[in-house]
XYZ file of C-alpha atoms in Angstrom:
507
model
C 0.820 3.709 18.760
C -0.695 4.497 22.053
C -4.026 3.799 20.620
C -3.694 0.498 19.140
C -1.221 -1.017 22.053
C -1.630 -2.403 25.310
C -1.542 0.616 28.256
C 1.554 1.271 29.357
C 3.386 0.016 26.437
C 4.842 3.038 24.932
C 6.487 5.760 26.557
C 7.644 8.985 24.753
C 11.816 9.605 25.167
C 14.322 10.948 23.901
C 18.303 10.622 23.461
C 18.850 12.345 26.969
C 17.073 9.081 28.593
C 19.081 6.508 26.833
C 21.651 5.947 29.836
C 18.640 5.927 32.000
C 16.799 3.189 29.898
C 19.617 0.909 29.650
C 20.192 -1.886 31.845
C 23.276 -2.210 34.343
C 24.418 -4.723 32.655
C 24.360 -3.228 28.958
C 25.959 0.175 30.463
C 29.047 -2.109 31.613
C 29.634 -3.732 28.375
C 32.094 -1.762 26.140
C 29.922 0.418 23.489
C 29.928 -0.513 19.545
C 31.892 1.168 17.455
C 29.861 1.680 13.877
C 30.514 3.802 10.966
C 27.783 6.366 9.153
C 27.048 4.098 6.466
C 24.821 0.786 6.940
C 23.486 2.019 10.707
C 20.819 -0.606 10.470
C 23.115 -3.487 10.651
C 25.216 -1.527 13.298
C 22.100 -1.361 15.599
C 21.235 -4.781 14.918
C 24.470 -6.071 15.779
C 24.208 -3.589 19.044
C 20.666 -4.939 19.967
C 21.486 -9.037 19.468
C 24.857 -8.044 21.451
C 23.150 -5.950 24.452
C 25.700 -2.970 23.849
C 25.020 0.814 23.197
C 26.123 1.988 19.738
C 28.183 4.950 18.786
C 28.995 6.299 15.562
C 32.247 7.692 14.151
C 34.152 8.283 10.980
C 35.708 5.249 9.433
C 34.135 2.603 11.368
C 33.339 -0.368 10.684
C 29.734 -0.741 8.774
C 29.610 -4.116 6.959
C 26.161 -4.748 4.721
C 25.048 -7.410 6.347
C 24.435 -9.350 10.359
C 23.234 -13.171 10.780
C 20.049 -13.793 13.306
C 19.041 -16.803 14.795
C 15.428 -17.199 13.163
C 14.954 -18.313 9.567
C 13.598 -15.066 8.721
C 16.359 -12.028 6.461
C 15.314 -8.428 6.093
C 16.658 -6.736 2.954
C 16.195 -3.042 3.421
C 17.031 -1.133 0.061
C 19.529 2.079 1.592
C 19.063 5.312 0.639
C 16.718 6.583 4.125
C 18.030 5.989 7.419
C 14.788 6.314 9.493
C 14.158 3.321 6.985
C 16.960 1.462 8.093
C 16.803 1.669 11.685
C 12.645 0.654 11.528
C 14.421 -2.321 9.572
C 16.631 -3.037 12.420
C 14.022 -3.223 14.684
C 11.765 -5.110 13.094
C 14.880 -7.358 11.896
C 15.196 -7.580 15.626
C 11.426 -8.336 16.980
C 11.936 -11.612 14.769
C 15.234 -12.494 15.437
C 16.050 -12.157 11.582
C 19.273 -11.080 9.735
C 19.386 -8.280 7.569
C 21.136 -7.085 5.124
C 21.472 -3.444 3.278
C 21.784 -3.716 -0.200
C 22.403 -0.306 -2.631
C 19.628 2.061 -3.388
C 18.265 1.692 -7.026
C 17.831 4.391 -9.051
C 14.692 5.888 -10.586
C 15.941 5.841 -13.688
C 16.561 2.096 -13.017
C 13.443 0.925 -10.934
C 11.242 2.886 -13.533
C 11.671 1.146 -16.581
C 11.842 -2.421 -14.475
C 8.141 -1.433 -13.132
C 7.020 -0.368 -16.643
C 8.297 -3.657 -18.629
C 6.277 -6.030 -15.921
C 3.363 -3.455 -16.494
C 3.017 -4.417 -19.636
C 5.215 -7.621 -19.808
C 3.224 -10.140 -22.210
C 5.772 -13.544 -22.375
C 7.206 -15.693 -20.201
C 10.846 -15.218 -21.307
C 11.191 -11.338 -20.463
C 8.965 -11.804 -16.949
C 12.338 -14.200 -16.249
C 14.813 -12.083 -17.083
C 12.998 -8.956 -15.091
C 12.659 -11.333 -12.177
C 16.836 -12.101 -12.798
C 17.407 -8.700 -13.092
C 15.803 -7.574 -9.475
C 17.908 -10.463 -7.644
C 21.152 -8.960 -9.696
C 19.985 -5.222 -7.848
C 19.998 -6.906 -4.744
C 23.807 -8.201 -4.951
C 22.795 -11.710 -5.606
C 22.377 -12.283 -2.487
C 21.618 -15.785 -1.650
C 19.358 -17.580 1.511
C 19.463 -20.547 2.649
C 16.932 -23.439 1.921
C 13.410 -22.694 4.180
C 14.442 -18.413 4.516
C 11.836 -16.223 4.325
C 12.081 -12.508 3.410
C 10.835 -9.343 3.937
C 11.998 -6.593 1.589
C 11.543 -2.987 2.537
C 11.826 -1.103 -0.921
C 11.168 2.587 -2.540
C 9.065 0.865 -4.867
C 10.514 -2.431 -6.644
C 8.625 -5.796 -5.682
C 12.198 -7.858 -4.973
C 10.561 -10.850 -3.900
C 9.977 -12.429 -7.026
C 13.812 -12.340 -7.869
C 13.290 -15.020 -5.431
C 10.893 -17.001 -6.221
C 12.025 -20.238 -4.037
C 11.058 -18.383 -0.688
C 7.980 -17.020 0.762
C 8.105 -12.962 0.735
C 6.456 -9.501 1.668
C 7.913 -5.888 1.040
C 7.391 -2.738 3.052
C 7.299 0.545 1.409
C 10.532 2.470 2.549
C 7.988 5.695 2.331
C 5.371 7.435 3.259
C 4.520 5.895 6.666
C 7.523 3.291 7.035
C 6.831 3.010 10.907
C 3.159 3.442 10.464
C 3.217 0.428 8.270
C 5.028 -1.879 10.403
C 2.925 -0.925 13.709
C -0.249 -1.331 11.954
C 0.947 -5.134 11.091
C 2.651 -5.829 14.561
C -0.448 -4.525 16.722
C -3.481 -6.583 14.378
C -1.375 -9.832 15.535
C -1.205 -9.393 19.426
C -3.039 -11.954 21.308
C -5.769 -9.828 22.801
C -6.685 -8.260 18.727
C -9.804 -9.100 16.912
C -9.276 -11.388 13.865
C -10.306 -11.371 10.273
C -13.743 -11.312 11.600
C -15.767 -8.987 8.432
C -15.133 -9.366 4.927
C -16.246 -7.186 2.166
C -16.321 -9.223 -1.299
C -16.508 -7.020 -4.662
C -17.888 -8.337 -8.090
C -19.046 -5.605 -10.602
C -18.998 -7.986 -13.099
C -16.583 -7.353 -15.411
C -14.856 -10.310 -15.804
C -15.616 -14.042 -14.971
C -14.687 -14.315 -11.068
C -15.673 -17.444 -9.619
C -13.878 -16.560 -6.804
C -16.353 -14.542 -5.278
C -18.576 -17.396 -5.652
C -15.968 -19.523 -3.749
C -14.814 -17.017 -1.353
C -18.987 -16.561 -0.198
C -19.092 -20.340 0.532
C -15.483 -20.888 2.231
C -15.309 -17.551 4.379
C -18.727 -18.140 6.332
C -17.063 -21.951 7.971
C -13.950 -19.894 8.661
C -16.513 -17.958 11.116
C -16.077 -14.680 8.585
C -19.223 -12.418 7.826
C -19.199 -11.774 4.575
C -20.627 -8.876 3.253
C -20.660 -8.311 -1.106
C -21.328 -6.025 -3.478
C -22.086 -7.420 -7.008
C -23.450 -6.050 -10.436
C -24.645 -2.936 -10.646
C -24.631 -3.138 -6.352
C -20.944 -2.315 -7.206
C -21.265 1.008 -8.850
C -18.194 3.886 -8.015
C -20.160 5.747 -5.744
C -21.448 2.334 -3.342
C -17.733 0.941 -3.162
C -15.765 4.575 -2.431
C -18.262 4.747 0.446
C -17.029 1.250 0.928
C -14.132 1.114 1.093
C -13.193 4.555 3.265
C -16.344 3.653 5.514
C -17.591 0.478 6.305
C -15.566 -1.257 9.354
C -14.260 -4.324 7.297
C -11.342 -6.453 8.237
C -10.968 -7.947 4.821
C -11.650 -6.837 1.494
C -11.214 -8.766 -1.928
C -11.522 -7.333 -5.262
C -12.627 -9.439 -8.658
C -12.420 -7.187 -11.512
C -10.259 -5.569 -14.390
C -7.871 -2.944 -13.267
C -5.049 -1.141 -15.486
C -4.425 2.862 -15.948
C -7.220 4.625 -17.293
C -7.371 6.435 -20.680
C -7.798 10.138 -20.616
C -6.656 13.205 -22.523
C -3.170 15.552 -21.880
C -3.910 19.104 -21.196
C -1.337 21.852 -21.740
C -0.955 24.988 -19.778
C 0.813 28.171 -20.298
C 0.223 30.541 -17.374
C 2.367 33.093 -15.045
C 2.981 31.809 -12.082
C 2.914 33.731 -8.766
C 6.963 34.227 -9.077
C 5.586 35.988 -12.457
C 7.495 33.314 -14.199
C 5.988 32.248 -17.557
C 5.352 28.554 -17.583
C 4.285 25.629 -19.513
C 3.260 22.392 -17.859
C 1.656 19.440 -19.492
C -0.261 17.277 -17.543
C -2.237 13.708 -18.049
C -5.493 13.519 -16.507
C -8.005 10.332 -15.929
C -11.252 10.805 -14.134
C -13.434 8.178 -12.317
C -17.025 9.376 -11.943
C -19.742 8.441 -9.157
C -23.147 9.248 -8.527
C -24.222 11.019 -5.315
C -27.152 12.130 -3.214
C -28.058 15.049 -5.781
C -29.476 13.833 -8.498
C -27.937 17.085 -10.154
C -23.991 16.670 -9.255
C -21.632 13.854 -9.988
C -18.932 12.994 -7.610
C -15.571 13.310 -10.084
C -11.971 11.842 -8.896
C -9.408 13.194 -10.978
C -5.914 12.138 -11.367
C -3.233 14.236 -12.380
C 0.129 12.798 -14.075
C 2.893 15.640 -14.961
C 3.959 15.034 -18.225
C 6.580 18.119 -18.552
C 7.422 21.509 -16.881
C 8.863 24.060 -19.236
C 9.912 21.114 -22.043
C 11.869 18.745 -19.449
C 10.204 15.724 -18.902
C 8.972 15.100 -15.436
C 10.147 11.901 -15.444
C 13.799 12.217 -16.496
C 15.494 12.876 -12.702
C 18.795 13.892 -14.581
C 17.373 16.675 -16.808
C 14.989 17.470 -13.954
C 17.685 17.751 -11.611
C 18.219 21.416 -13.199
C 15.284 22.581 -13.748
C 13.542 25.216 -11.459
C 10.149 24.359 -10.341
C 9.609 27.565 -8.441
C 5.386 27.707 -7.575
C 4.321 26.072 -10.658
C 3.521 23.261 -9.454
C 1.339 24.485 -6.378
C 0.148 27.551 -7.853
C -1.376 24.395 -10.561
C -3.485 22.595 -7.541
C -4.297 25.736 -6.248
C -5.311 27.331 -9.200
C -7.440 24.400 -10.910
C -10.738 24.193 -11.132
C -10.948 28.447 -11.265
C -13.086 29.600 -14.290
C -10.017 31.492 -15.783
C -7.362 28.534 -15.192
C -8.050 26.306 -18.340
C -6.061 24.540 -20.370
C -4.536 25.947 -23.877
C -4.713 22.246 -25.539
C -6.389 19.329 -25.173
C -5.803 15.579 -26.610
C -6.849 12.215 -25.852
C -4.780 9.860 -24.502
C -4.822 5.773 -24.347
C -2.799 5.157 -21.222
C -2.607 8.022 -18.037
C 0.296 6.246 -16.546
C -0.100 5.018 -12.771
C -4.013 6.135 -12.945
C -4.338 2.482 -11.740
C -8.031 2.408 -12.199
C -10.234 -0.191 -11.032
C -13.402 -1.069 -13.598
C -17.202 -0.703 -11.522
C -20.325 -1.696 -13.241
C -20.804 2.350 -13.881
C -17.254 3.269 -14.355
C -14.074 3.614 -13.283
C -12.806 3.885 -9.643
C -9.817 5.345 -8.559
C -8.826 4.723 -5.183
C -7.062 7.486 -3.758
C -8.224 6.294 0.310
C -6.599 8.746 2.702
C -8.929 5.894 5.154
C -9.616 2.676 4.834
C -12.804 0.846 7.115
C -13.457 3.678 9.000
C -10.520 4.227 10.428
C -9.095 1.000 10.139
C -6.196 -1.512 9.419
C -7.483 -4.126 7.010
C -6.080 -6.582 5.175
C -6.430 -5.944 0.989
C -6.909 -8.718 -1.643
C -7.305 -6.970 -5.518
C -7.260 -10.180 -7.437
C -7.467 -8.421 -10.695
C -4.709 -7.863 -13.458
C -1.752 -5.551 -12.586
C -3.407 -4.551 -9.489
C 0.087 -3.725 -7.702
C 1.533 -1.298 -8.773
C 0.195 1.929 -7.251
C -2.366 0.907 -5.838
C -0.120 -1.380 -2.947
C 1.321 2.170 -1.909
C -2.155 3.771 -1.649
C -3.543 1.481 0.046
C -0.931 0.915 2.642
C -0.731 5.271 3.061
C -4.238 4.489 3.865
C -4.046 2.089 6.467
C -4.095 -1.222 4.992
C -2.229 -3.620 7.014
C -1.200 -6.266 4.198
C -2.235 -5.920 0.097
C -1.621 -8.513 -2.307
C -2.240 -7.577 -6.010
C -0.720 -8.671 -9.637
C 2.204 -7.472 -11.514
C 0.588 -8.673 -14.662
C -2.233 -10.004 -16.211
C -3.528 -13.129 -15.049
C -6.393 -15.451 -16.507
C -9.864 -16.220 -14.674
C -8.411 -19.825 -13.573
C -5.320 -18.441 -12.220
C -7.429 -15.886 -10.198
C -9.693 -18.202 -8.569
C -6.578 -21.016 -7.887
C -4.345 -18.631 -6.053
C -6.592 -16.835 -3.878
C -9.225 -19.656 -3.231
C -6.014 -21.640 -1.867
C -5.133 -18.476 0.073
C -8.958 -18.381 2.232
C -8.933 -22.092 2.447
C -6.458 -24.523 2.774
C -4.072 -21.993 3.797
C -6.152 -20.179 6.002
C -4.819 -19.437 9.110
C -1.022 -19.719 8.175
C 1.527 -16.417 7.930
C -0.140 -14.296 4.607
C 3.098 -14.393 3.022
C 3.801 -17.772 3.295
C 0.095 -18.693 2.453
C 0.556 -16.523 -1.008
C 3.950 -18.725 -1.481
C 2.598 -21.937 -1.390
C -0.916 -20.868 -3.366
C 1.275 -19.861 -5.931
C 3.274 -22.924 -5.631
C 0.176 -25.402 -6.005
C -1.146 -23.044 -8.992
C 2.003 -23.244 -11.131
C 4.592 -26.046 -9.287
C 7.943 -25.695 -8.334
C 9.452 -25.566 -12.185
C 7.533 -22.952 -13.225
C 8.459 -19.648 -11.561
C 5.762 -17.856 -12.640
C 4.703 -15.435 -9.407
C 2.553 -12.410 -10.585
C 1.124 -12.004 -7.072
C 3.107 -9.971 -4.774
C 2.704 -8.895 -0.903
C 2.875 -5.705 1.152
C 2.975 -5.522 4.889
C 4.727 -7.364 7.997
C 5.518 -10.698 7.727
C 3.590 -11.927 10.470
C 0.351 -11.026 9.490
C -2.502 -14.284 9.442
C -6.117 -14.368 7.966
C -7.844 -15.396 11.206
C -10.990 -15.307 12.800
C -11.426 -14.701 16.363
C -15.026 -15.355 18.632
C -17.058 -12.017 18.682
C -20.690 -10.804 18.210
C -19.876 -9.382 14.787
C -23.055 -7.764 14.005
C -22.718 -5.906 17.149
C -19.271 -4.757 16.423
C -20.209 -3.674 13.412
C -23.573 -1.813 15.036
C -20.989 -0.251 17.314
C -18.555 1.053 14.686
C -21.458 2.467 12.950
C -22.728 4.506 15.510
C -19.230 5.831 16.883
C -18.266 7.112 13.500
C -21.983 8.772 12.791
C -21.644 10.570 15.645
C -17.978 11.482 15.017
C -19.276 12.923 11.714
C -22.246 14.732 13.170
C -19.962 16.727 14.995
C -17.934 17.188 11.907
C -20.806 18.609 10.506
C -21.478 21.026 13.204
C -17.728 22.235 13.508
C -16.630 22.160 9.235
C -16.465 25.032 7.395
C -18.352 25.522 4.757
C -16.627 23.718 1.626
C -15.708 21.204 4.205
C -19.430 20.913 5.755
C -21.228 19.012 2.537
C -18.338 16.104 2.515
C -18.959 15.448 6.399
C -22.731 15.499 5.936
C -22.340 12.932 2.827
C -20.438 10.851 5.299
C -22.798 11.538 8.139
C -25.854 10.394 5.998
C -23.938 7.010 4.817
C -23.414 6.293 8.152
C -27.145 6.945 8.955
C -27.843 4.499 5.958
C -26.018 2.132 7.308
C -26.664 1.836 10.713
C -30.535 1.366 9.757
C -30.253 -0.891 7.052
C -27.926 -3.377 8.976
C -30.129 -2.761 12.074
């Protein structure tokens, strides 16, 4: 926080200083009383009402509190650190909120499966009338805009008459909502760099679009097209290069891939068997001789229970299997009893290159950055919005489902165009709007991040930010090189030489 704020704008305290840090005239007002369940609304109603809270036994703790703005928080319970980053973000935009129950994963699994692989109009409806049932039917007035902070359900398109985002309840919850708050201060760069990503694979005149209508919005727009796009070029890409806005045109859908069964003792000396579904995404690298290989590991099963059945799971000991599994793969005597193939690895989310398939799995985004994440390709939300955001983006927008060439290039040309400039959620809404009308509530594009968040360009000598960038992070990396041990060394000298690359070539 210190880092991307103004100085002087955060200060470390804790609940000792809280008398100190109040004003004279809160510490006269009589203190809130609030229960234990629905704290977010209690400290919302304490912050709009300039009183300290406390909290007791059988207080009061309704689900909801009225702002004055036009924006309402929903924050799905079940996490309290959730709940109070929802009452202060509720609070920075003078918005209601309201606390609605936490959904089960027995619940919000199947719901994220069937608009995986929804294929008709008729049961997209009834999924989108089943997420505004979970969150109490709530209803908002006419011009409300919302921001839903979930565990992993995209609630905004149970509403479909109002402009929406969502913020992941976890990892990073905080992380996520400074990253969005601190791009849109008045002193921040803008949208200033975009990255644009065609392998291809399916017809995306977007890109086309996008290269014409970015450059008048003062944007410099970098792409990578064809076989330019290959795994290796665009997961240097996207962890490296210091971009402020990157859109993806391709196909995207979990991977095929084979199930591998283990039986091993694990360090407890307990005799196991674990089934596990495995994709792979493969890259070239500088050795003509080694491949770079991303694998991704589903858990099938541990000792018969299925992994994904939370009440059968509830009683099964997991012990070290699990661990002594990472730790333990890739040694020479640590193979698999059985192998199969496999059509679907579930929530592989893989993303098609000219060469093959990419599977983002960024722990960095831009160097170090906060950008803002378009994947305009078919069902290009789920995972991959949580991934990206643990990574740093600021804002994604992906699909729920598949969506034709024509929708593709509607929706997201409307987006860098004539809504340009406007709040990213409300720019989605109304792109969606003039794609398929009012009648039609067809909305397979859905939104992560803060609400306030804007495609804008600010003045700036972008090849010299970009110059600068490159250079700072080379020589970060050269004294990665020089400090890493040694299975650490040859990934920070791969990094080191892209940089290099880089720096020359855009010289």
């Amino acid at each position: 926080m210190s880092d991307k704020l103004p100085n002087g704008i955060v200060q470390v305290r804790d609940h000792a200083d809280v008398d100190s840090l109040a004003s004279t005239d809160i510490l006269n007002n009589e203190r809130l009383k609030w229960g234990r369940e629905n704290i977010g609304v209690g400290l919302l109603k304490a912050l709009y009402e300039g009183r300290l809270i406390e909290f007791e036994d059988n207080g009061p703790a309704t689900a909801t509190i009225i702002g004055h703005s036009k924006h309402h928080v929903v924050c799905e319970a079940g996490d309290k650190i959730s709940e109070i980053i929802a009452s202060n973000y509720a609070y920075s935009l003078g918005a209601s909120l309201t606390i609605i129950p936490e959904v089960d994963t027995e619940v919000a699994e199947p719901i994220l499966e069937q608009l995986y692989s929804s294929e008709n109009g008729k049961q997209r409806l009834n999924l989108q009338t089943d997420l505004f049932n979970l969150c109490g039917g709530v209803k908002f007035p006419n011009g409300a805009s919302l921001t839903f902070f979930t565990k992993k359900l995209p609630f905004g398109i149970g509403f479909p008459s109002h402009p929406s985002t969502h913020i992941f309840n976890y990892p990073d919850c905080g992380v996520s909502v400074m990253n969005g708050f601190a791009a849109e201060q008045s002193d921040s760069r803008g949208v200033n760099v975009a990255v644009l990503v065609d392998p291809e694979k399916t017809p995306a005149p977007e890109i086309d679009a996008a290269t014409k209508v970015l450059p008048k919005k003062r944007v410099f727009v970098r792409g990578y097209r064809g076989e330019g796009a290959e795994v290796s070029s665009i997961s240097d890409m996207v962890d490296h290069f210091p971009y402020d806005l990157l859109l993806f045109a391709t196909h995207c859908g979990d991977a095929d891939g084979w199930r591998w069964t283990y039986e091993f003792t694990d360090s407890e000396g307990l005799d196991r068997r674990l089934i596990v579904d495995i994709a792979i995404g493969i890259g070239r690298t500088d050795d003509n001789n080694l491949l770079r290989v991303m694998q991704f590991s589903y858990f099938h099963s541990l000792d018969g229970v299925d992994w994904d059945d939370p009440v059968a799971k509830a009683d099964l000991y997991v012990g070290s299997a699990i661990k002594d599994y990472a730790d333990w793969s890739g040694r020479d005597d640590f193979e698999p009893v059985h192998k199969e193939p496999l059509d679907r690895v579930k929530s592989s989310a893989a993303m098609a290159m000219f060469d093959n398939n990419y599977i983002p799995m960024p722990t960095s985004l831009a160097g170090n950055g906060t950008p803002i994440v378009i994947n305009n390709a078919c069902v290009s939300w789920h995972e991959l919005a949580a991934r990206f955001t643990f990574g740093n983006a600021r804002a994604y927008i992906g699909t729920l489902f598949p969506v034709l060439p024509f929708e593709a290039e509607s929706v997201v040309n409307t987006i860098l165009d004539k809504h340009w400039g406007k709040l990213l959620p409300e720019a989605l809404w109304l792109a969606q709007v003039d794609t398929y009308g009012t009648s039609d509530k067809r909305r397979p594009y859905v939104m992560t991040g803060v609400y306030i968040q804007k495609l804008r360009s600010t003045r700036e000598d972008v090849p010299k930010h970009i110059m600068q960038r490159l250079s700072e992070n080379g020589r970060y990396y050269a004294q990665r090189v020089e400090l890493s041990k040694a299975e650490e060394k040859k990934d920070a000298q791969h990094v080191h030489r892209y940089y290099q690359n880089e720096a020359t070539a855009f010289y």
